[in-house]
Short mmCIF file of C-alpha atoms in Angstrom, two decimals:
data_model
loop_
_atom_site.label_atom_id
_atom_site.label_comp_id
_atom_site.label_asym_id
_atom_site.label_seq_id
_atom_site.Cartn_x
_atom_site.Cartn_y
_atom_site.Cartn_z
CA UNK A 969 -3.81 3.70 8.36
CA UNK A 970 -1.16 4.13 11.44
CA UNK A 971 -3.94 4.85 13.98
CA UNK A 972 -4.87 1.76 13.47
CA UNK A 973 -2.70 1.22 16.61
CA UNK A 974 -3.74 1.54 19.95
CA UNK A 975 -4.94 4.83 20.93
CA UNK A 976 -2.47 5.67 23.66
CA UNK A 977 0.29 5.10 21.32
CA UNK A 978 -1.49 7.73 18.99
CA UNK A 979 -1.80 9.82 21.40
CA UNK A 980 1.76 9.93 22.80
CA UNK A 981 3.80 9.60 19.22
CA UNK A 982 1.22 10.38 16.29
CA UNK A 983 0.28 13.43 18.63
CA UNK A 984 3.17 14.48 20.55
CA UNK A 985 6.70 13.19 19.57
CA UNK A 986 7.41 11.18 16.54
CA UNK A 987 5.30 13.10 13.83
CA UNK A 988 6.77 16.14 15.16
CA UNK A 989 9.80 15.63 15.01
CA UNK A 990 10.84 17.67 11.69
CA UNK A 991 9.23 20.12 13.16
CA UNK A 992 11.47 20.47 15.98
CA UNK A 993 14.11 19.66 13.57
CA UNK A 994 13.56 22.52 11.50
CA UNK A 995 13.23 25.03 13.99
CA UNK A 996 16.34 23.84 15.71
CA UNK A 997 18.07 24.27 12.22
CA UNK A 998 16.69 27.68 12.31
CA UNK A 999 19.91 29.28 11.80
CA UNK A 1000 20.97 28.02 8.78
CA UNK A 1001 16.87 28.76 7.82
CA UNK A 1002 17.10 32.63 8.05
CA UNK A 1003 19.95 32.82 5.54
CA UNK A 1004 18.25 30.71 3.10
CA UNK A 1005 14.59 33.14 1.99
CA UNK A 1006 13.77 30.72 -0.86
CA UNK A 1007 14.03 28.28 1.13
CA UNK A 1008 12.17 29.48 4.00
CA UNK A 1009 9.19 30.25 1.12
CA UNK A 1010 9.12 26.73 0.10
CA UNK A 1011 8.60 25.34 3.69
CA UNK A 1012 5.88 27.93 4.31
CA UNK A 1013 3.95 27.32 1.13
CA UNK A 1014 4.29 23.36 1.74
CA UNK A 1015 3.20 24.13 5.02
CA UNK A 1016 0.21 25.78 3.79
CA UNK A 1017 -0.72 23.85 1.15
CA UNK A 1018 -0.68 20.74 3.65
CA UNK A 1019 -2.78 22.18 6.54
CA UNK A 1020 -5.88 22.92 3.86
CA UNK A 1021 -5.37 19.75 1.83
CA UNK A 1022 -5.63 17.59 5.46
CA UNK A 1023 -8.48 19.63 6.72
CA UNK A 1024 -10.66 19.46 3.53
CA UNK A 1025 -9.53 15.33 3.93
CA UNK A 1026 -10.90 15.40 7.73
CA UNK A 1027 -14.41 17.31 6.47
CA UNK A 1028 -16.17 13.87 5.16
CA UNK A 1029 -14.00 11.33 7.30
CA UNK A 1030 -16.24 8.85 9.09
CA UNK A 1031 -13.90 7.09 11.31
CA UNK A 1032 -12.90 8.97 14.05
CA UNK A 1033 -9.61 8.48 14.54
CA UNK A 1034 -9.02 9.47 10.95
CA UNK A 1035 -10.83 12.29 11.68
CA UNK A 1036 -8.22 13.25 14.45
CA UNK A 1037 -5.14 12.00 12.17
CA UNK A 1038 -5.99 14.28 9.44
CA UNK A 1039 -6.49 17.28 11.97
CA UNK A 1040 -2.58 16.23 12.75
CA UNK A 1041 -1.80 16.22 9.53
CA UNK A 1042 -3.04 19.81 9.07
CA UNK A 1043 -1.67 20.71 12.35
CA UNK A 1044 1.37 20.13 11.49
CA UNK A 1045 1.20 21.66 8.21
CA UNK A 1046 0.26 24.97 10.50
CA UNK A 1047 3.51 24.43 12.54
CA UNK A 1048 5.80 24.55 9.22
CA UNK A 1049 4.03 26.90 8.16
CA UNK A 1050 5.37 28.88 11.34
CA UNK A 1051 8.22 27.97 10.59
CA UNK A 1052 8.31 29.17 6.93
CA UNK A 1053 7.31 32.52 7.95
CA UNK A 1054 10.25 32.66 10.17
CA UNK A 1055 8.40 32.51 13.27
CA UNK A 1056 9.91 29.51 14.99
CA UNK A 1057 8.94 30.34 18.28
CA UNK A 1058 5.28 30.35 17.33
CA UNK A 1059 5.99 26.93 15.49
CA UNK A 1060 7.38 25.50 18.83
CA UNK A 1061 4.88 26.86 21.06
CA UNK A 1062 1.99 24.87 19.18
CA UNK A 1063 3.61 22.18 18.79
CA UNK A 1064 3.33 21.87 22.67
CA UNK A 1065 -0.45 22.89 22.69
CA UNK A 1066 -1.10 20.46 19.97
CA UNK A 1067 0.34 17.71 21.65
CA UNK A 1068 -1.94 18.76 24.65
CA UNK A 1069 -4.73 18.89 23.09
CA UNK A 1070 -4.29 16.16 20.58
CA UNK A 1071 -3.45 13.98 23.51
CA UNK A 1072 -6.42 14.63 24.74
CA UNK A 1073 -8.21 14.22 21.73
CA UNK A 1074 -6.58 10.52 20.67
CA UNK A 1075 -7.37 9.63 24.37
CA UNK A 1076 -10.73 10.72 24.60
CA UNK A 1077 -11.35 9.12 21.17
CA UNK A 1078 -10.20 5.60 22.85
CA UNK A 1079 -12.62 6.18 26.18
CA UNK A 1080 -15.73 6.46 22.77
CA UNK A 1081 -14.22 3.40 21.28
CA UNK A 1082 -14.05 1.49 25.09
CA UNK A 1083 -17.62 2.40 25.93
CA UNK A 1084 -18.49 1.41 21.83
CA UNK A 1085 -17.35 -1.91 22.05
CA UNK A 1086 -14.28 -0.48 19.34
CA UNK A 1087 -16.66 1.13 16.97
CA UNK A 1088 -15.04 3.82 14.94
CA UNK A 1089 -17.49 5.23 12.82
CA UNK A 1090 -18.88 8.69 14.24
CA UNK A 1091 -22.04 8.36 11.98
CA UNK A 1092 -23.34 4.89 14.00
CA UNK A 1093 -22.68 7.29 17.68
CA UNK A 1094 -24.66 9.65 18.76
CA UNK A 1095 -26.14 10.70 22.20
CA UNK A 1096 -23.33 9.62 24.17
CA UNK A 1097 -22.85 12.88 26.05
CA UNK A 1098 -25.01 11.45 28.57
CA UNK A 1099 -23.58 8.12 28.76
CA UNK A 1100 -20.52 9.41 29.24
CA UNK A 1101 -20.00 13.15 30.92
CA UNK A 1102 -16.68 13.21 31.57
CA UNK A 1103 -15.60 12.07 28.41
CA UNK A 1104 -17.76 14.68 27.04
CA UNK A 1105 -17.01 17.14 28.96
CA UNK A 1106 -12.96 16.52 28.37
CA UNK A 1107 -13.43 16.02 24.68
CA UNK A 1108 -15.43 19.18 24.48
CA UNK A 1109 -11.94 20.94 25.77
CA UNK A 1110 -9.83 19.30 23.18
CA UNK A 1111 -12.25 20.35 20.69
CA UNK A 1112 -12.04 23.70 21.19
CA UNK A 1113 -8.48 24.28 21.04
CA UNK A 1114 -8.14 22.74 18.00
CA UNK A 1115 -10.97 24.50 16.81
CA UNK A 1116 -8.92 27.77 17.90
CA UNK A 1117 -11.13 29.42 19.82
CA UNK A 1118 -9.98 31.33 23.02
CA UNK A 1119 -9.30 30.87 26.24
CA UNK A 1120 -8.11 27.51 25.32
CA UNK A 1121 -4.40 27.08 23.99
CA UNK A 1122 -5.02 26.22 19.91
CA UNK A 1123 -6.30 29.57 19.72
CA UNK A 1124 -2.97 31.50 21.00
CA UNK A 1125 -0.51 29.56 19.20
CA UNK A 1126 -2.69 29.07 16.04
CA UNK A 1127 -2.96 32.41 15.92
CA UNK A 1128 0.61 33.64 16.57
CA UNK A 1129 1.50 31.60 13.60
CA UNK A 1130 -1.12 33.48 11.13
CA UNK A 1131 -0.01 36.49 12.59
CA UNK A 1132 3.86 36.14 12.20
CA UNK A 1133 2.67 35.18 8.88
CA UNK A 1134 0.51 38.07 7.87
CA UNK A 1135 3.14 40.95 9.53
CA UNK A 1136 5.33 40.61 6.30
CA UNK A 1137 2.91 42.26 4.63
CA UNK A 1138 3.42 40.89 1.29
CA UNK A 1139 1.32 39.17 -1.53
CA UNK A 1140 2.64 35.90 -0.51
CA UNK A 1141 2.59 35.81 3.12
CA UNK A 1142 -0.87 37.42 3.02
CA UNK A 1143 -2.19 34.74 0.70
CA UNK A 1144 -0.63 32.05 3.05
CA UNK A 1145 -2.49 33.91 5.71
CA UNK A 1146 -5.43 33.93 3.75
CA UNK A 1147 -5.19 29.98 3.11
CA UNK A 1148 -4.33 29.61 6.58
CA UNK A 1149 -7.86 31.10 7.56
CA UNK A 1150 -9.78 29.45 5.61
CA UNK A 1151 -8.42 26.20 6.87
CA UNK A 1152 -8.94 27.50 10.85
CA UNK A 1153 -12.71 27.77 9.27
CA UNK A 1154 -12.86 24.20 7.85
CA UNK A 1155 -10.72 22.61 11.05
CA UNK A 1156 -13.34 24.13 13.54
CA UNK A 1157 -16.52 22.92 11.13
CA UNK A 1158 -14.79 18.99 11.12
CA UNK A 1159 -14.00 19.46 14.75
CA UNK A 1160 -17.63 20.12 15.89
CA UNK A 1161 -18.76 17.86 13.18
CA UNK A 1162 -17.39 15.07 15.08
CA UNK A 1163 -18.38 16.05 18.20
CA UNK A 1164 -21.54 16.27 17.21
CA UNK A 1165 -22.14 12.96 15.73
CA UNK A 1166 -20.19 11.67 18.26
CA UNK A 1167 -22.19 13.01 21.44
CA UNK A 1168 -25.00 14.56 20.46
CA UNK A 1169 -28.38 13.93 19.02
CA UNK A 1170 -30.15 10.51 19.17
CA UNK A 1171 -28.53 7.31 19.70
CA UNK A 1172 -28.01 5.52 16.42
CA UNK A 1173 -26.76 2.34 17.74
CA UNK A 1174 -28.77 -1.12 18.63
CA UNK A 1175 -28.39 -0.26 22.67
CA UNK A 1176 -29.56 -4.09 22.65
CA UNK A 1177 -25.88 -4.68 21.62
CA UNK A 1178 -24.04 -2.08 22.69
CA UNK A 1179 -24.52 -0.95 26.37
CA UNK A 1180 -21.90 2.85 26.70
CA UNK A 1181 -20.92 3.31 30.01
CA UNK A 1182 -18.55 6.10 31.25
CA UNK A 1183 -14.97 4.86 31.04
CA UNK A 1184 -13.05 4.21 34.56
CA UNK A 1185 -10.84 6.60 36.51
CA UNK A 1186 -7.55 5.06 34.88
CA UNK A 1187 -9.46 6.72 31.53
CA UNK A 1188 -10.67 9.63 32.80
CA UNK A 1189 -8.27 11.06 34.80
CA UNK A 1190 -5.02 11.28 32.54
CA UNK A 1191 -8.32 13.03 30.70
CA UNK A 1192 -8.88 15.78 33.04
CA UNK A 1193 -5.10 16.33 33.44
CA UNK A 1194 -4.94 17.06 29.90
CA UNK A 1195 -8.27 18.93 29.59
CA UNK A 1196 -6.73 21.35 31.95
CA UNK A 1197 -3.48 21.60 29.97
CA UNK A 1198 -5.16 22.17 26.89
CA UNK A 1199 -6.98 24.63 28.45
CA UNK A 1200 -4.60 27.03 30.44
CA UNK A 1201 -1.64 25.59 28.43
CA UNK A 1202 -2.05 28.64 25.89
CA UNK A 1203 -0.90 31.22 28.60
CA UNK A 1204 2.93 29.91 27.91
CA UNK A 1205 3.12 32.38 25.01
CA UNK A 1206 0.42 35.26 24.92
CA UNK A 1207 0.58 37.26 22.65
CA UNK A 1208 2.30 41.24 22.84
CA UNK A 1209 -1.86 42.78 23.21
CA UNK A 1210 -2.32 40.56 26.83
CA UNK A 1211 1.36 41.39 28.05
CA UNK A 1212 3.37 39.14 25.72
CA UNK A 1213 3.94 36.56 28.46
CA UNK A 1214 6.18 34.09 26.22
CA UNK A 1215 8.04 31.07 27.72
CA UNK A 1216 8.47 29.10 25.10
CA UNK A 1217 10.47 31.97 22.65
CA UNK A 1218 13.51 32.17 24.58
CA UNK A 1219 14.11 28.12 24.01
CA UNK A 1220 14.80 29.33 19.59
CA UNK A 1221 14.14 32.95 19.19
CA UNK A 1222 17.82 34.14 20.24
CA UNK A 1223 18.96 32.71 16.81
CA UNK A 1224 15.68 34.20 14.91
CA UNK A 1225 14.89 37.46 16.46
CA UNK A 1226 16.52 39.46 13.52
CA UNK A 1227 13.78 38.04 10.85
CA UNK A 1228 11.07 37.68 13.85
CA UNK A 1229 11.34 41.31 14.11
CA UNK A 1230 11.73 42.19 10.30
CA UNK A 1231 7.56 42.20 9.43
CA UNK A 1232 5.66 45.26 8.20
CA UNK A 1233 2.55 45.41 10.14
CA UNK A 1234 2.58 46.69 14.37
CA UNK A 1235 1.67 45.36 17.09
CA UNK A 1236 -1.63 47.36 17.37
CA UNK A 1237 -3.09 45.89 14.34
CA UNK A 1238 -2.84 42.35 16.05
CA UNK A 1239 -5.95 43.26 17.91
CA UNK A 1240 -7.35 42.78 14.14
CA UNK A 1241 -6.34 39.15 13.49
CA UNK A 1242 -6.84 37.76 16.70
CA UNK A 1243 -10.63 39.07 16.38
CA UNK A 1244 -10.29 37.47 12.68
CA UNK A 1245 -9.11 34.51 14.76
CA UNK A 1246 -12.02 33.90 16.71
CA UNK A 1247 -14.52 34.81 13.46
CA UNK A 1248 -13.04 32.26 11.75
CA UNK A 1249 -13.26 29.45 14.46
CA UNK A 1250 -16.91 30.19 15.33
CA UNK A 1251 -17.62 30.40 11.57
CA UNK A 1252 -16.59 26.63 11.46
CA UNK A 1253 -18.00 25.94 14.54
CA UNK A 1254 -21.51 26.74 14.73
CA UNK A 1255 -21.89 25.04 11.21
CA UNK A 1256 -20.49 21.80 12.34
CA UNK A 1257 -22.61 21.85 15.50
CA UNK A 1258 -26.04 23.51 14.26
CA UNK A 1259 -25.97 21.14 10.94
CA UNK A 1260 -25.21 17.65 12.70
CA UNK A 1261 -26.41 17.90 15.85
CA UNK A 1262 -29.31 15.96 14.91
CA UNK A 1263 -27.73 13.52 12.87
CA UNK A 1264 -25.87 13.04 9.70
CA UNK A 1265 -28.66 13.79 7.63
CA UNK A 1266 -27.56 17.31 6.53
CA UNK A 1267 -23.87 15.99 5.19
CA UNK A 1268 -25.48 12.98 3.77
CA UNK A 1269 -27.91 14.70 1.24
CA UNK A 1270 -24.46 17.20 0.88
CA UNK A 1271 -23.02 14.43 -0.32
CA UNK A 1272 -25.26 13.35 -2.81
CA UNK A 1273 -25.67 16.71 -4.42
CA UNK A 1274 -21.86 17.70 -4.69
CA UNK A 1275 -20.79 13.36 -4.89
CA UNK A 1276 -17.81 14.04 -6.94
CA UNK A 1277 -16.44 16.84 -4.42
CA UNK A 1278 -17.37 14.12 -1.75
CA UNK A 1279 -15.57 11.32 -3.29
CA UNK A 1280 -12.42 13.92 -3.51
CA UNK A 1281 -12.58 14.71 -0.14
CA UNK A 1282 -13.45 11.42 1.37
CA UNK A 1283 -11.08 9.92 -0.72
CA UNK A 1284 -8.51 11.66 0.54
CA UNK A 1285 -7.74 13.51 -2.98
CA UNK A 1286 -6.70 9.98 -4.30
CA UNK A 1287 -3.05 10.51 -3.01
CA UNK A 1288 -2.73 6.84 -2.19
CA UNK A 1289 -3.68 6.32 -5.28
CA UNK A 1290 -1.19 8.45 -7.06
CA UNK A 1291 1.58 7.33 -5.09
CA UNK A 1292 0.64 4.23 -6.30
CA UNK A 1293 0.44 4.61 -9.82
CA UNK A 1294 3.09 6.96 -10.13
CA UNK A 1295 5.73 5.19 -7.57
CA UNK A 1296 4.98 1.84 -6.19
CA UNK A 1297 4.10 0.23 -9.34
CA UNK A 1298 6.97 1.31 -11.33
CA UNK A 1299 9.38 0.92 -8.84
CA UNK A 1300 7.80 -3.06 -8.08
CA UNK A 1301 8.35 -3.37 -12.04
CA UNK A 1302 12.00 -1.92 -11.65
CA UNK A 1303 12.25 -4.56 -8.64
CA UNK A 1304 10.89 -7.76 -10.52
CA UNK A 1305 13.62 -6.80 -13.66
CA UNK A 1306 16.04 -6.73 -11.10
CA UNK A 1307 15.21 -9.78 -9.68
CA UNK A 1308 14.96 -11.86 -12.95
CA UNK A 1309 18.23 -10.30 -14.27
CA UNK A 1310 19.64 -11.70 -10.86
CA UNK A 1311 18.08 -15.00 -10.96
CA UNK A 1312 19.29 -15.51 -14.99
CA UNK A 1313 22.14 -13.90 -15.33
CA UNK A 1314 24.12 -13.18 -11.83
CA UNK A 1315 23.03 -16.48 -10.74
CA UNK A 1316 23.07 -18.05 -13.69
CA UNK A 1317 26.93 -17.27 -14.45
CA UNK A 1318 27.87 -18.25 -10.31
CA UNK A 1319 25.59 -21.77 -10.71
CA UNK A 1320 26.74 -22.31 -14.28
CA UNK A 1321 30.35 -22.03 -13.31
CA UNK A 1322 29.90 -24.67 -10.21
CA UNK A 1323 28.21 -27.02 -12.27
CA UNK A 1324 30.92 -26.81 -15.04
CA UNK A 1325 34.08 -27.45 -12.38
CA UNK A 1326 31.52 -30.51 -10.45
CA UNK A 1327 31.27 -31.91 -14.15
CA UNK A 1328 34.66 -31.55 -14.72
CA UNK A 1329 35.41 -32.97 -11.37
CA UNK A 1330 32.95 -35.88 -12.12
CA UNK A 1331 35.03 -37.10 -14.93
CA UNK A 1332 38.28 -36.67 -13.27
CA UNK A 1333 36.45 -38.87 -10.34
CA UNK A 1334 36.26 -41.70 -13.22
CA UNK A 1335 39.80 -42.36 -12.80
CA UNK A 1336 40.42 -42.71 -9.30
CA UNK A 1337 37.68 -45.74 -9.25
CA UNK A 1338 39.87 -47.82 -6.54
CA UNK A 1339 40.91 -50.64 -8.00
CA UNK A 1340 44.49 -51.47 -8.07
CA UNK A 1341 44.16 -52.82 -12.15
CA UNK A 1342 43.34 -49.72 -13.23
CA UNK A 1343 45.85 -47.67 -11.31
CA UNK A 1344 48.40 -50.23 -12.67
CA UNK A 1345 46.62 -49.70 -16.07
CA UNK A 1346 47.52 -45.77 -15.87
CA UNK A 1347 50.72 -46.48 -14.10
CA UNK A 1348 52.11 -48.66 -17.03
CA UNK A 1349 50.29 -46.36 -19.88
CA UNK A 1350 52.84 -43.18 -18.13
CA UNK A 1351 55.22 -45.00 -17.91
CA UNK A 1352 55.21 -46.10 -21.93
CA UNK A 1353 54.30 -42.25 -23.13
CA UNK A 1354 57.46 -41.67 -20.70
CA UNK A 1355 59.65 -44.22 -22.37
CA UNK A 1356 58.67 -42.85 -25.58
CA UNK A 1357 59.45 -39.10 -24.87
CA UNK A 1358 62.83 -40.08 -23.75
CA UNK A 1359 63.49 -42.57 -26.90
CA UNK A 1360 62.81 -39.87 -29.07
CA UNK A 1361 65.24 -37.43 -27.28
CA UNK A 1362 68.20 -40.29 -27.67
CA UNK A 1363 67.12 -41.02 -31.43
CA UNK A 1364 67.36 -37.03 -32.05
#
């Protein structure tokens, strides 16, 4: 529900800076991190957990920029994931690429929605590739480094984080490797899904209505800028089989290089995972292009035949739901007791004493009426109990 915003804002803080912030918080912390094991196992598994739950979210999402907020959801699931596994280098380094790429992404999403007259839903697209070639062209780019697939940047620091994950060599990193996979698979099959619907195949909107047209240089350009940084932006930390060429280590590393360099597995098996890498990405992506590229016929009938799974997915595993039942409501129910015991009793006491002293003062105001019979009245009626007081003394 936050991209609802405009899309350069998405771009520049749900991409870029504000969402990944705890990231950067976290690695920065990293000292305190490498002393603490459990703790580093909790963020990892969180970190895990989050990156598959997002991406199996962003598989039946029909708006677009939901589509792309989930991805940064599981994104940045990835990242703490990194940083779980002690690799806070790796975690760093794609948090740059992402915001690249995801940049890229949230802006090219914005040139579709210009050119759509602010339609959202991916499903009423189609065909736009050549409407709009550029757009296409850019947004292809973006696609494939999130999708993780090389020479673009997703798939070096996507894959450095799997790998400082799977050199432990332990049950538990390996099965967070494992998990991590499998969502690389499912991220690259909702990636090309989308691109898909969005750009290729036949045109399923009224083009009586809607006329696309290619979106102007102010759009397109800031989209070739990042196209190329998404692109080439991956050589800022290559991994140790192409030279090890890593400029964004040196920024945390110094405080982490004891449990960076603690994992079981060498170097020369690396060749292994980054092949596993690239399976995995073109195992998603070929899918999510071969299966919607004429439409979203294939996921529709999908979705009847495996409805409840569908109704999980798209409804984002009810979470808002949950939250609701399980926080908001009784926390509103703890708020409205609160607020009655305020309004009868707090208030009550405060306006119940006020009202006492302004009655009491009411009848005091009974006596000073202003007329100059009754003060004489009171005068003389003081001045009798007074006389009395004092003839009782003197008869004592």
């Amino acid at each position: 529900d936050a991209m609802a915003g405009p899309t350069p804002v998405s771009a520049l803080i749900h991409a870029a800076t504000m969402v990944t912030a705890g990231v950067y918080m976290v690695s920065r912390c990293s000292f305190i991190y490498v002393h603490a094991p459990i703790a580093l196992g909790v963020v990892a598994l969180v970190g895990g957990l989050t990156a598959a739950l997002a991406a199996a979210i962003a598989v039946t999402q029909r708006d677009i920029k939901k589509v792309l907020a989930y991805s940064t959801v599981s994104q940045l699931g990835y990242m703490f994931l990194g940083c779980g596994a002690g690799a806070f280098s790796a975690a760093v380094f794609h948090l740059t690429t992402h915001a690249f790429f995801k940049a890229l992404l949230f802006l090219g999403a914005g040139s579709v929605m210009h050119a759509m007259h602010d339609e959202l839903d991916i499903v009423k697209m189609g065909g736009l590739k050549k409407y709009m070639p550029i757009t296409y062209l850019t947004f292809l780019a973006g696609a494939f480094s999130l999708a993780g697939m090389p020479p673009f940047s997703g798939f070096f620091s996507k894959d450095e984080i799997l790998w400082q994950t799977v050199r432990f060599g332990d049950p538990f990193h390996v099965a967070l490797y494992a998990l991590g996979a499998l969502t690389a698979v499912f991220t690259a099959f909702y990636t090309f899904r989308m691109v898909s619907l969005t750009f290729l195949g036949k045109e399923r909107f009224d083009p009586e209505q809607v006329h696309p047209h290619e979106s102007p240089p102010t759009m397109t350009i800031p989209l070739v800028v990042l196209a190329i940084l998404a692109t080439v932006g991956g050589f800022l930390g290559l991994p140790h089989v192409f030279g090890h060429l890593n400029l964004i280590g040196p920024f945390v590393e110094r405080s982490t290089a004891a449990l960076e360099e603690s994992g079981g597995l060498g170097h020369g098996a690396e060749w292994i995972f980054l092949l596993v890498g690239v399976g995995c990405a073109l195992l998603g992506i070929l899918p999510g292009w071969a299966l919607y590229k004429a439409g979203p016929g294939w996921g529709e009938r999908m979705a009847r035949r495996l409805r409840p799974l569908h109704l999980l997915s798209y409804g984002k595993f009810f979470v808002d739901e949950i939250y609701a039942f399980l926080v908001v409501a009784p926390l509103r129910l703890f708020s409205l007791a609160c607020a009655l015991f305020d309004l009868a009793v707090v208030d009550g006491l405060v306006n119940g004493t006020a009202r006492r002293c302004d009655e009491a003062g009411g009848a005091g105001n009974k006596v000073q009426d202003g007329k100059v019979s009754t003060y004489a009245a009171w005068f003389a009626a003081g001045a009798l109990v007074l006389g009395i007081i004092v003839l009782v003394g003197v008869l004592r």
